[in-house]
Short mmCIF file of C-alpha atoms and ligand atoms in Angstrom, two decimals:
data_model
loop_
_atom_site.label_atom_id
_atom_site.label_comp_id
_atom_site.label_asym_id
_atom_site.label_seq_id
_atom_site.Cartn_x
_atom_site.Cartn_y
_atom_site.Cartn_z
CA MET R 1 112.09 117.58 67.26
CA ALA R 2 110.80 115.34 64.51
CA VAL R 3 108.84 116.62 61.54
CA VAL R 4 106.23 114.35 59.94
CA GLU R 5 104.95 114.78 56.38
CA PHE R 6 101.37 113.98 55.42
CA GLN R 7 99.66 114.74 52.09
CA GLY R 8 101.90 117.68 51.38
CA SER R 9 101.69 119.16 54.90
CA SER R 10 104.39 118.89 57.54
CA PHE R 11 103.84 118.83 61.31
CA GLU R 12 106.39 119.28 64.08
CA VAL R 13 105.81 116.57 66.72
CA ASP R 14 107.43 115.19 69.85
CA GLU R 15 108.41 111.56 70.55
CA ASP R 16 104.85 110.73 71.62
CA GLY R 17 103.34 112.16 68.44
CA PHE R 18 101.84 115.29 70.04
CA LEU R 19 101.81 118.47 67.96
CA GLN R 20 104.46 120.94 69.14
CA LYS R 21 102.29 123.98 68.33
CA PHE R 22 98.53 124.23 68.69
CA GLU R 23 98.45 126.80 65.88
CA ASP R 24 99.89 124.20 63.46
CA TRP R 25 96.69 122.16 63.79
CA THR R 26 94.64 121.57 60.61
CA PRO R 27 91.89 119.01 59.88
CA LEU R 28 94.57 117.09 57.98
CA TRP R 29 96.31 116.45 61.33
CA VAL R 30 93.27 114.48 62.53
CA ASP R 31 93.39 112.33 59.40
CA PHE R 32 97.06 111.72 59.94
CA VAL R 33 96.79 110.73 63.62
CA LYS R 34 93.60 108.70 63.59
CA GLU R 35 95.18 105.44 62.53
CA SER R 36 97.82 105.45 65.25
CA GLU R 37 95.01 106.11 67.74
CA GLY R 38 92.99 103.13 66.53
CA ILE R 39 90.27 105.11 64.73
CA LYS R 40 88.99 104.15 61.26
CA GLU R 41 86.66 107.05 60.40
CA ILE R 42 86.10 110.36 62.11
CA SER R 43 82.39 110.45 63.00
CA GLU R 44 80.28 113.42 64.07
CA ASP R 45 80.77 112.33 67.66
CA HIS R 46 84.55 112.33 67.28
CA GLN R 47 84.34 115.80 65.78
CA LYS R 48 82.14 117.03 68.62
CA VAL R 49 84.77 116.00 71.20
CA ILE R 50 87.62 117.53 69.18
CA ASP R 51 85.71 120.76 68.64
CA PHE R 52 84.88 121.11 72.32
CA LEU R 53 88.49 120.43 73.42
CA GLN R 54 89.78 123.09 71.02
CA ASP R 55 87.14 125.57 72.04
CA TYR R 56 87.83 125.02 75.76
CA TYR R 57 91.59 125.27 75.27
CA LYS R 58 91.32 128.52 73.33
CA LYS R 59 89.07 130.04 76.01
CA ASN R 60 90.80 128.75 79.16
CA GLY R 61 94.38 127.85 78.23
CA ILE R 62 93.94 124.37 79.70
CA ALA R 63 92.36 121.07 78.69
CA PRO R 64 89.04 120.47 80.45
CA MET R 65 88.79 118.02 83.33
CA VAL R 66 87.28 114.70 82.29
CA ARG R 67 84.04 115.46 84.14
CA ILE R 68 83.65 118.73 82.26
CA LEU R 69 84.29 117.00 78.93
CA SER R 70 81.60 114.44 79.76
CA LYS R 71 79.12 116.97 81.05
CA VAL R 72 79.38 119.34 78.09
CA THR R 73 79.56 116.76 75.27
CA GLY R 74 77.08 114.42 76.97
CA PHE R 75 79.39 111.44 76.40
CA LYS R 76 80.07 109.23 79.41
CA LEU R 77 83.70 108.23 79.95
CA LYS R 78 82.88 104.79 78.56
CA GLN R 79 81.62 106.35 75.31
CA ILE R 80 84.69 108.58 75.08
CA TYR R 81 86.85 105.45 75.25
CA GLU R 82 84.71 103.83 72.55
CA LEU R 83 85.37 106.85 70.33
CA PHE R 84 89.03 107.28 71.33
CA PRO R 85 90.47 103.91 72.47
CA SER R 86 93.56 105.56 74.03
CA GLY R 87 91.32 107.77 76.13
CA PRO R 88 90.60 111.50 76.36
CA GLY R 89 94.23 112.51 77.00
CA LYS R 90 96.42 110.47 74.72
CA GLY R 91 93.70 110.06 72.08
CA ALA R 92 91.34 113.03 71.91
CA CYS R 93 93.71 115.78 73.12
CA LYS R 94 96.43 114.62 70.73
CA MET R 95 94.03 114.71 67.79
CA ALA R 96 92.71 118.11 68.84
CA GLY R 97 96.27 119.48 68.82
CA LEU R 98 96.37 120.28 72.56
CA PRO R 99 99.66 120.08 74.49
CA LYS R 100 100.64 116.71 75.96
CA PRO R 101 99.08 116.02 79.39
CA THR R 102 101.56 116.53 82.24
CA GLY R 103 101.83 115.60 85.90
CA CYS R 104 102.11 112.07 87.30
CA VAL R 105 100.22 110.51 84.42
CA MET W 1 116.33 92.21 66.83
CA ALA W 2 113.88 91.92 64.03
CA PHE W 3 110.21 92.52 64.83
CA ILE W 4 108.35 89.52 66.23
CA SER W 5 104.56 89.89 66.48
CA SER W 6 102.74 88.74 69.63
CA GLY W 7 99.63 88.20 67.48
CA TYR W 8 98.35 91.73 68.08
CA ASN W 9 96.96 93.20 64.89
CA PRO W 10 97.72 96.96 64.64
CA SER W 11 95.17 97.43 61.86
CA LYS W 12 92.43 96.01 64.12
CA PRO W 13 93.58 97.17 67.56
CA MET W 14 90.34 96.36 69.38
CA GLU W 15 90.00 92.84 67.95
CA GLY W 16 90.65 90.08 70.47
CA ARG W 17 91.48 92.71 73.08
CA ILE W 18 91.31 91.50 76.67
CA SER W 19 90.81 94.19 79.32
CA ASP W 20 89.74 94.78 82.92
CA ILE W 21 90.74 91.35 84.13
CA GLY W 22 92.65 92.70 87.15
CA PRO W 23 95.45 90.93 89.02
CA ARG W 24 95.59 87.17 89.55
CA HIS W 25 93.92 86.16 92.83
CA PHE W 26 96.54 85.72 95.56
CA SER W 27 95.11 82.35 96.59
CA GLU W 28 96.46 80.84 93.36
CA PHE W 29 99.98 81.25 94.69
CA LEU W 30 99.80 80.18 98.34
CA PRO W 31 102.21 77.55 99.64
CA PRO W 32 100.20 74.53 100.88
CA VAL W 33 100.88 75.19 104.59
CA ILE W 34 99.58 78.77 104.21
CA ALA W 35 96.52 77.73 102.18
CA LYS W 36 95.63 75.07 104.73
CA ASN W 37 95.95 77.29 107.82
CA PHE W 38 94.65 80.54 106.31
CA GLY W 39 93.02 82.65 109.05
CA LYS W 40 93.90 80.11 111.75
CA TRP W 41 97.25 81.27 113.08
CA GLU W 42 97.80 81.13 116.82
CA TYR W 43 101.12 82.85 117.52
CA HIS W 44 104.49 83.62 116.03
CA GLU W 45 108.14 83.80 117.10
CA ILE W 46 111.26 85.31 115.62
CA LEU W 47 113.68 82.38 115.84
CA GLU W 48 116.72 84.40 114.80
CA PRO W 49 117.36 87.42 112.57
CA GLY W 50 115.54 86.83 109.30
CA VAL W 51 113.71 83.66 110.38
CA LEU W 52 110.11 83.63 111.64
CA CYS W 53 107.95 80.75 112.80
CA HIS W 54 104.15 80.91 112.70
CA THR W 55 102.19 78.22 114.55
CA ALA W 56 98.64 77.43 113.49
CA GLU W 57 95.72 76.08 115.55
CA SER W 58 96.28 72.77 113.79
CA GLY W 59 99.81 72.68 115.21
CA ASP W 60 101.28 73.19 111.73
CA LYS W 61 104.28 75.47 111.58
CA ALA W 62 105.35 77.78 108.77
CA TYR W 63 108.97 78.95 108.77
CA THR W 64 109.69 82.16 106.88
CA VAL W 65 113.16 83.18 105.75
CA ARG W 66 113.37 86.87 104.80
CA CYS W 67 116.17 88.26 102.64
CA GLY W 68 117.03 91.70 101.31
CA SER W 69 116.68 92.64 97.66
CA ALA W 70 117.73 95.72 95.70
CA ARG W 71 114.11 96.21 94.47
CA LEU W 72 115.49 97.20 91.07
CA VAL W 73 116.40 93.74 89.80
CA SER W 74 116.99 91.93 86.53
CA VAL W 75 115.04 89.01 85.13
CA SER W 76 118.08 86.80 85.77
CA TYR W 77 117.88 87.73 89.46
CA VAL W 78 114.17 86.88 89.55
CA ARG W 79 114.94 83.57 87.84
CA GLU W 80 117.52 82.85 90.53
CA LEU W 81 114.90 83.56 93.18
CA CYS W 82 112.61 81.13 91.35
CA ASP W 83 115.33 78.48 91.25
CA ILE W 84 115.74 78.81 95.03
CA ALA W 85 111.97 78.63 95.51
CA ASP W 86 111.83 75.52 93.29
CA LYS W 87 114.62 73.86 95.22
CA PHE W 88 113.54 74.69 98.79
CA CYS W 89 109.89 75.78 98.79
CA GLY W 90 107.90 73.85 96.17
CA GLY W 91 108.10 76.85 93.80
CA HIS W 92 106.53 79.41 96.17
CA LEU W 93 107.85 82.79 97.31
CA ARG W 94 106.56 86.26 98.19
CA PHE W 95 107.70 89.88 98.28
CA THR W 96 107.08 92.04 101.37
CA THR W 97 105.77 95.60 101.54
CA ARG W 98 109.37 96.76 101.92
CA ASN W 99 110.55 94.75 98.90
CA ASN W 100 112.28 92.03 100.85
CA VAL W 101 111.82 88.46 99.61
CA GLU W 102 110.32 85.73 101.80
CA PHE W 103 110.61 81.98 101.38
CA ILE W 104 108.14 79.88 103.37
CA LEU W 105 108.95 76.30 104.43
CA ASP W 106 107.29 73.78 106.73
CA ASP W 107 110.45 72.38 108.27
CA LYS W 108 112.74 74.17 110.71
CA GLN W 109 116.01 72.57 109.68
CA ALA W 110 115.26 73.21 106.02
CA ALA W 111 114.62 76.89 106.86
CA LEU W 112 117.94 77.22 108.68
CA ASP W 113 119.71 75.46 105.82
CA LEU W 114 118.08 77.90 103.40
CA LYS W 115 119.28 80.85 105.49
CA ALA W 116 122.85 79.52 105.32
CA TYR W 117 122.51 78.96 101.59
CA LEU W 118 121.10 82.46 100.93
CA ASN W 119 123.86 84.06 103.01
CA SER W 120 126.48 82.23 100.93
CA GLN W 121 125.34 83.64 97.57
CA LYS W 122 127.28 86.65 96.27
CA PHE W 123 127.55 88.81 93.16
CA GLU W 124 130.87 89.05 91.35
CA GLY W 125 131.67 92.37 93.07
CA GLY W 126 131.30 90.67 96.47
CA SER W 127 127.85 91.94 97.55
CA TYR W 128 125.44 89.49 99.12
CA LYS W 129 122.73 88.48 96.68
CA PHE W 130 120.17 87.42 99.28
CA PRO W 131 121.33 88.64 102.74
CA VAL W 132 119.00 87.22 105.39
CA GLY W 133 117.52 89.63 107.94
CA GLY W 134 115.05 92.49 108.18
CA THR W 135 113.06 91.13 111.15
CA GLY W 136 112.40 92.51 114.65
CA ALA W 137 114.08 95.58 116.09
CA GLY W 138 116.63 96.20 113.37
CA VAL W 139 116.88 98.16 110.15
CA THR W 140 114.98 96.54 107.29
CA ASN W 141 114.92 97.38 103.58
CA ILE W 142 114.75 101.01 102.45
CA VAL W 143 111.55 101.95 100.62
CA HIS W 144 112.73 104.02 97.66
CA THR W 145 111.93 105.53 94.29
CA GLN W 146 113.18 105.94 90.70
CA GLY W 147 115.94 108.57 90.86
CA TRP W 148 118.22 109.04 87.90
CA VAL W 149 117.27 105.57 86.67
CA HIS W 150 113.86 106.57 85.32
CA CYS W 151 112.14 109.75 86.62
CA HIS W 152 112.38 113.27 85.16
CA THR W 153 111.89 115.30 88.39
CA PRO W 154 114.52 113.86 90.80
CA ALA W 155 116.98 115.99 92.79
CA THR W 156 119.08 112.95 93.68
CA ASP W 157 119.40 109.27 92.89
CA ALA W 158 117.43 106.52 94.62
CA SER W 159 119.22 103.22 94.00
CA GLY W 160 122.64 104.81 94.64
CA THR W 161 121.78 106.52 97.93
CA VAL W 162 119.98 103.39 99.13
CA LYS W 163 122.89 101.06 98.36
CA VAL W 164 125.36 103.25 100.29
CA THR W 165 122.97 103.64 103.24
CA MET W 166 122.27 99.90 103.46
CA ASP W 167 126.04 99.29 103.28
CA ALA W 168 126.49 101.71 106.21
CA VAL W 169 123.79 100.10 108.37
CA PHE W 170 124.12 96.52 107.11
CA ASP W 171 124.92 95.12 110.60
CA GLN W 172 121.51 96.29 111.78
CA PHE W 173 119.78 94.49 108.88
CA GLN W 174 121.24 91.17 110.03
CA ASP W 175 120.63 91.84 113.73
CA MET W 176 117.85 92.88 116.12
CA LYS W 177 119.60 94.95 118.78
CA LEU W 178 117.91 98.33 118.39
CA PRO W 179 115.31 99.67 120.86
CA ALA W 180 112.61 99.31 118.17
CA PRO W 181 112.48 98.81 114.40
CA VAL W 182 113.98 101.65 112.37
CA ARG W 183 112.36 102.33 109.00
CA ILE W 184 114.55 104.22 106.57
CA SER W 185 112.90 105.54 103.40
CA MET W 186 114.08 107.48 100.39
CA ALA W 187 112.42 109.75 97.82
CA CYS W 188 114.30 111.57 95.08
CA CYS W 189 112.04 114.67 95.06
CA LEU W 190 109.48 116.11 97.44
CA ASN W 191 106.62 114.43 95.60
CA MET W 192 107.71 111.89 98.23
CA CYS W 193 106.60 108.80 96.31
CA GLY W 194 106.75 106.22 99.07
CA ALA W 195 107.16 106.66 102.80
CA VAL W 196 109.64 109.44 103.57
CA HIS W 197 107.02 111.54 105.35
CA CYS W 198 106.29 108.78 107.87
CA SER W 199 109.61 107.03 108.48
CA ASP W 200 112.05 106.93 111.39
CA ILE W 201 114.78 108.21 109.09
CA ALA W 202 114.14 109.68 105.64
CA ILE W 203 116.37 110.68 102.75
CA LEU W 204 114.79 113.32 100.51
CA GLY W 205 116.05 114.91 97.28
CA VAL W 206 115.79 118.75 97.31
CA HIS W 207 116.56 121.60 94.92
CA ARG W 208 118.01 124.99 95.90
CA LYS W 209 117.50 127.05 92.75
CA PRO W 210 114.36 128.36 91.04
CA PRO W 211 113.32 126.96 87.63
CA LEU W 212 114.68 128.27 84.35
CA ILE W 213 111.96 129.52 82.01
CA ASP W 214 111.97 128.44 78.40
CA HIS W 215 109.84 131.38 77.20
CA GLU W 216 109.98 130.46 73.54
CA TYR W 217 108.33 127.06 73.98
CA LEU W 218 106.33 127.46 77.17
CA ASP W 219 102.95 128.35 75.70
CA ASN W 220 103.20 125.55 73.14
CA LEU W 221 104.11 122.85 75.63
CA CYS W 222 102.27 123.95 78.77
CA GLU W 223 98.78 124.76 79.95
CA ILE W 224 99.80 128.02 81.64
CA PRO W 225 96.99 128.14 84.24
CA LEU W 226 98.08 124.70 85.49
CA ALA W 227 101.65 125.92 86.06
CA VAL W 228 100.29 128.93 87.95
CA ALA W 229 98.04 126.77 90.11
CA ALA W 230 100.84 124.26 90.75
CA CYS W 231 102.78 126.69 92.94
CA PRO W 232 102.20 126.36 96.70
CA THR W 233 103.57 129.85 97.39
CA GLY W 234 101.95 131.78 94.54
CA ALA W 235 105.33 132.52 92.96
CA VAL W 236 104.16 131.85 89.39
CA ARG W 237 102.05 134.30 87.39
CA PRO W 238 101.14 134.48 83.70
CA THR W 239 102.85 137.15 81.64
CA LYS W 240 104.07 138.03 78.14
CA VAL W 241 107.66 138.50 77.03
CA GLU W 242 109.15 139.92 73.86
CA LEU W 243 112.03 138.03 72.24
CA GLU W 244 113.54 139.20 68.97
CA GLY W 245 110.46 141.20 68.14
CA LYS W 246 108.04 138.33 68.83
CA THR W 247 105.61 138.29 71.75
CA TYR W 248 105.27 135.05 73.68
CA LYS W 249 102.69 134.07 76.30
CA THR W 250 104.65 132.68 79.23
CA VAL W 251 105.02 132.86 83.03
CA ALA W 252 107.10 134.92 85.43
CA ILE W 253 108.47 133.48 88.68
CA LYS W 254 109.03 135.67 91.71
CA GLU W 255 112.32 134.12 92.80
CA GLU W 256 112.16 135.35 96.41
CA ARG W 257 108.86 133.50 96.80
CA CYS W 258 110.07 130.28 95.17
CA MET W 259 111.23 127.46 97.48
CA PHE W 260 112.29 125.14 94.64
CA CYS W 261 109.64 122.44 95.06
CA GLY W 262 109.60 121.70 91.32
CA ASN W 263 105.80 121.30 91.16
CA CYS W 264 105.58 123.77 88.30
CA TYR W 265 108.05 121.65 86.30
CA THR W 266 105.91 118.57 86.91
CA MET W 267 103.06 120.42 85.19
CA CYS W 268 105.12 122.31 82.59
CA PRO W 269 108.16 120.92 80.73
CA SER W 270 109.45 124.44 80.03
CA LEU W 271 110.34 125.08 83.71
CA PRO W 272 113.30 122.72 84.41
CA LEU W 273 115.17 123.26 87.70
CA SER W 274 117.55 120.37 88.38
CA ASP W 275 121.10 121.56 88.99
CA GLY W 276 124.30 119.62 89.68
CA GLU W 277 125.51 121.78 92.55
CA GLY W 278 122.21 123.13 93.76
CA ASP W 279 120.56 119.76 94.24
CA GLY W 280 121.12 117.53 97.23
CA ILE W 281 119.48 115.78 100.13
CA ALA W 282 117.48 116.75 103.22
CA ILE W 283 117.29 114.31 106.11
CA MET W 284 114.13 113.86 108.15
CA VAL W 285 113.54 111.79 111.27
CA GLY W 286 110.89 110.73 113.75
CA GLY W 287 107.95 109.56 111.64
CA LYS W 288 105.98 106.34 112.10
CA ILE W 289 102.74 104.81 110.85
CA SER W 290 101.87 102.30 113.55
CA ASN W 291 99.49 103.15 116.38
CA ARG W 292 101.63 101.39 118.95
CA ILE W 293 101.64 103.42 122.24
CA THR W 294 101.94 106.78 120.49
CA LYS W 295 99.88 107.83 117.50
CA PRO W 296 101.35 107.90 113.97
CA SER W 297 103.46 110.94 113.15
CA PHE W 298 105.21 112.77 110.37
CA SER W 299 108.97 112.86 110.10
CA LYS W 300 110.63 116.25 110.71
CA VAL W 301 113.48 117.86 108.79
CA VAL W 302 116.65 117.81 110.92
CA VAL W 303 119.30 118.34 108.24
CA PRO W 304 118.22 120.85 105.56
CA PHE W 305 120.93 119.99 103.06
CA VAL W 306 123.76 117.62 102.35
CA PRO W 307 125.32 117.72 98.88
CA ASN W 308 124.91 115.02 96.28
CA GLU W 309 128.20 113.12 96.34
CA PRO W 310 127.83 110.20 93.94
CA PRO W 311 128.64 107.41 93.95
CA ARG W 312 129.00 106.93 97.76
CA TRP W 313 127.30 110.02 99.35
CA PRO W 314 129.74 109.98 102.34
CA THR W 315 128.31 113.06 104.13
CA MET W 316 124.79 111.67 104.00
CA THR W 317 125.71 108.19 105.25
CA LYS W 318 127.77 109.69 108.07
CA VAL W 319 124.78 111.69 109.33
CA ILE W 320 122.44 108.70 109.11
CA LYS W 321 124.89 106.43 110.90
CA LYS W 322 125.38 108.96 113.68
CA ILE W 323 121.63 109.41 114.27
CA LEU W 324 121.13 105.65 114.31
CA GLU W 325 124.03 105.08 116.74
CA VAL W 326 122.92 107.73 119.23
CA TYR W 327 119.33 106.46 119.09
CA ALA W 328 120.50 102.86 119.61
CA GLU W 329 122.55 103.96 122.61
CA GLU W 330 120.04 106.26 124.30
CA ALA W 331 116.45 105.22 123.57
CA ASN W 332 114.38 103.01 125.86
CA LYS W 333 113.13 99.62 124.78
CA TYR W 334 110.16 99.86 122.35
CA GLU W 335 110.81 103.56 121.81
CA ARG W 336 110.70 104.50 118.11
CA LEU W 337 113.12 107.19 117.03
CA GLY W 338 110.41 109.87 117.13
CA ASP W 339 109.16 108.72 120.56
CA TRP W 340 112.71 109.06 121.88
CA ALA W 341 113.27 112.53 120.38
CA ASN W 342 109.91 113.72 121.74
CA ARG W 343 110.73 112.43 125.21
CA ILE W 344 114.17 113.94 125.50
CA GLY W 345 113.14 117.10 123.63
CA TRP W 346 114.29 118.09 120.17
CA GLU W 347 116.98 120.47 121.52
CA ARG W 348 118.55 117.45 123.21
CA PHE W 349 118.17 115.40 120.02
CA PHE W 350 120.21 117.97 118.08
CA GLU W 351 122.82 118.15 120.83
CA LYS W 352 123.25 114.39 121.14
CA CYS W 353 123.33 113.73 117.39
CA GLU W 354 125.69 116.69 116.92
CA LEU W 355 123.47 118.23 114.26
CA GLU W 356 123.56 121.91 113.48
CA PHE W 357 120.25 123.70 114.01
CA SER W 358 119.68 126.37 111.38
CA ALA W 359 116.87 128.72 110.41
CA HIS W 360 115.96 126.34 107.55
CA LEU W 361 114.49 123.95 110.10
CA ILE W 362 111.94 126.43 111.45
CA ASP W 363 108.57 125.94 109.75
CA ASP W 364 107.41 129.00 107.82
CA PHE W 365 104.65 127.51 105.67
CA ARG W 366 101.28 129.20 106.25
CA ASP W 367 99.27 129.34 109.50
CA PRO W 368 100.16 125.84 110.75
CA ALA W 369 103.84 126.88 111.03
CA TYR W 370 102.89 128.69 114.27
CA TYR W 371 102.00 125.41 115.97
CA THR W 372 105.51 124.08 115.42
CA TRP W 373 107.07 126.93 117.43
CA ARG W 374 107.48 126.65 121.21
CA GLN W 375 104.72 128.27 123.18
CA THR W 376 106.06 127.38 126.58
CA THR W 377 108.98 128.19 128.80
CA GLN W 378 109.70 124.47 129.13
CA PHE W 379 113.01 123.77 127.52
CA LYS W 380 116.45 122.60 128.48
CA TRP W 381 119.56 124.73 128.17
C1 HEM D 401 106.45 116.30 148.62
C2 HEM D 401 106.06 117.49 148.18
C3 HEM D 401 105.42 117.73 146.89
C4 HEM D 401 104.90 116.89 146.00
C5 HEM D 401 104.80 115.36 146.07
C6 HEM D 401 104.40 117.68 144.90
C7 HEM D 401 103.79 117.13 143.80
C8 HEM D 401 103.36 117.90 142.75
C9 HEM D 401 102.76 117.37 141.57
C10 HEM D 401 102.52 115.90 141.28
C11 HEM D 401 102.49 118.40 140.75
C12 HEM D 401 101.85 118.33 139.36
C13 HEM D 401 102.89 118.30 138.34
C14 HEM D 401 102.30 118.26 136.95
O1 HEM D 401 101.75 119.27 136.49
O2 HEM D 401 102.40 117.20 136.28
C15 HEM D 401 102.87 119.59 141.42
C16 HEM D 401 102.74 120.85 140.89
C17 HEM D 401 103.10 122.00 141.60
N1 HEM D 401 103.68 122.07 142.84
FE1 HEM D 401 104.16 120.56 144.00
N2 HEM D 401 104.63 118.99 145.18
C18 HEM D 401 105.25 119.06 146.38
C19 HEM D 401 105.68 120.18 147.02
C20 HEM D 401 105.50 121.48 146.55
C21 HEM D 401 105.90 122.69 147.23
C22 HEM D 401 106.57 122.72 148.58
C23 HEM D 401 105.53 123.75 146.45
C24 HEM D 401 105.65 125.25 146.58
C25 HEM D 401 106.37 125.87 147.52
C26 HEM D 401 104.92 123.19 145.28
C27 HEM D 401 104.43 123.94 144.26
C28 HEM D 401 103.90 123.40 143.13
C29 HEM D 401 103.39 124.22 142.07
C30 HEM D 401 103.42 125.75 141.97
C31 HEM D 401 102.93 123.34 141.09
C32 HEM D 401 102.32 123.72 139.75
C33 HEM D 401 103.42 123.70 138.73
C34 HEM D 401 102.89 123.88 137.31
O3 HEM D 401 101.68 123.97 137.10
O4 HEM D 401 103.73 123.92 136.39
N3 HEM D 401 104.91 121.80 145.38
N4 HEM D 401 103.40 119.28 142.63
S1 SF4 D 402 110.01 111.01 94.45
FE1 SF4 D 402 109.89 112.53 92.79
S2 SF4 D 402 111.68 112.18 91.50
FE2 SF4 D 402 111.41 110.37 92.80
S3 SF4 D 402 110.18 108.92 91.60
FE3 SF4 D 402 108.73 110.12 92.82
S4 SF4 D 402 108.18 111.86 91.49
FE4 SF4 D 402 110.02 110.95 90.61
S1 SF4 D 403 109.52 125.52 92.04
FE1 SF4 D 403 107.72 125.38 93.39
S2 SF4 D 403 107.82 127.26 94.62
FE2 SF4 D 403 109.15 127.58 92.85
S3 SF4 D 403 107.88 128.56 91.33
FE3 SF4 D 403 107.79 126.36 90.89
S4 SF4 D 403 105.97 125.67 92.01
FE4 SF4 D 403 106.50 127.68 92.86
#
């Protein structure tokens, strides 16, 4: 597994740039990833999505379904893509430190 | 090779981005005779194996020459197809739903010349590049999947098993002497990407051992509730294990409940199950999707396991050849393989095809299994 260094911190990641351990997540991780996910600045809306994903994962052990993410944050799928151009899985979940989505993706 | 930019600017990824434009409209690519007579076809004939003739109300005729392809092909192969299309068909060609290639011409002699030309083209190893056939009551191309070429869940290979099967039944690709068309399909795991569940003969990759559990990484890489819910038999449950004084959240698998489907691995990378000796192939028969005479039906498992024997899979091809030969010999005209087996009775099917009937073939999955048992005294000794 590769280790990436950013501003004095190091993160263990896989070949797709997902964090290997949720507990390694720090706000610095978001700063590090945002560029590769096509995001200039983390807005309040970005933070709201990240916070909800982390909260849901801690409570339920899974990432929320897209409809739940939309319903709870109030952001339609279109808005989520405006915030995270790679989408809720590859973009938002990666930044939130959740495990890589699986299945026939 | 050094990096060559396409013009995409990684520091402004959304600038100049084109999206949601969909596929090109098919009408941009129609040969003139097809564009002109679109929706006005009167009848068609199969002139000879691999050559069709469609006659339009206008009297125009379109001659189609169909040839086999390996589906997994290089750009050089596609360029060769384009060269042929340029030379014979004004630059037009099409691919069929079974990944054959069709060239459409408006002259009969030119079509027959093209057939001769295609049949004369070979790879260095001696294989036909563009064997003409796949029409009428024969065996056409095998719908297949990724296998060891690209997927991470296969229990066998796709391109390899398909090549050896097509070699074994090649005569039937270039001929039309069977009672009805025989569709052979292949899937390298029981996700069944493709058509194995509804084909006359199907090749299916299967495992025979439960997954290994990578306890140390599982909770980091997997959403545990998804792995639990992935199991059709409820064999997976969440648990904790202690390794070298550290407690890990993980899953436990009740091995006597596991039937090696591999669904939990699809959801969770820490549950791999592929195994050189354990993995192999199940053969299914009797499915179809058309509504002709009898309604569509699923294929049924008739051989629970043959080993993986790369590169030629001799046991598998022998079984397939035998089934095809007995069917060709015994079935009535128009009878699909499943229609024939249903008419003579499955006990006769096993007897005639010399297949062993084992307990593996008896359905034991939930309530519907009951309906696959025999609730009648009608059977043949
Ligand atoms: C030329 C003489 C006969 C003809 C043409 C004839 C014809 C038939 C036909 C068409 C059926 C219906 C089969 C089906 O369910 O598809 C039938 C059923 C039956 N026949 Fe006859 N039959 C004849 C003589 C007899 C005789 C002599 C007996 C008894 C001594 C008999 C007893 C039965 C019985 C018990 C059934 C019901 C079988 C079942 O439900 O499985 N038949 N017969
Ligand atoms: S059938 Fe299974 S192994 Fe084969 S391509 Fe589909 S998912 Fe992958
Ligand atoms: S392989 Fe299939 S049956 Fe076995 S534990 Fe995994 S999901 Fe359940």
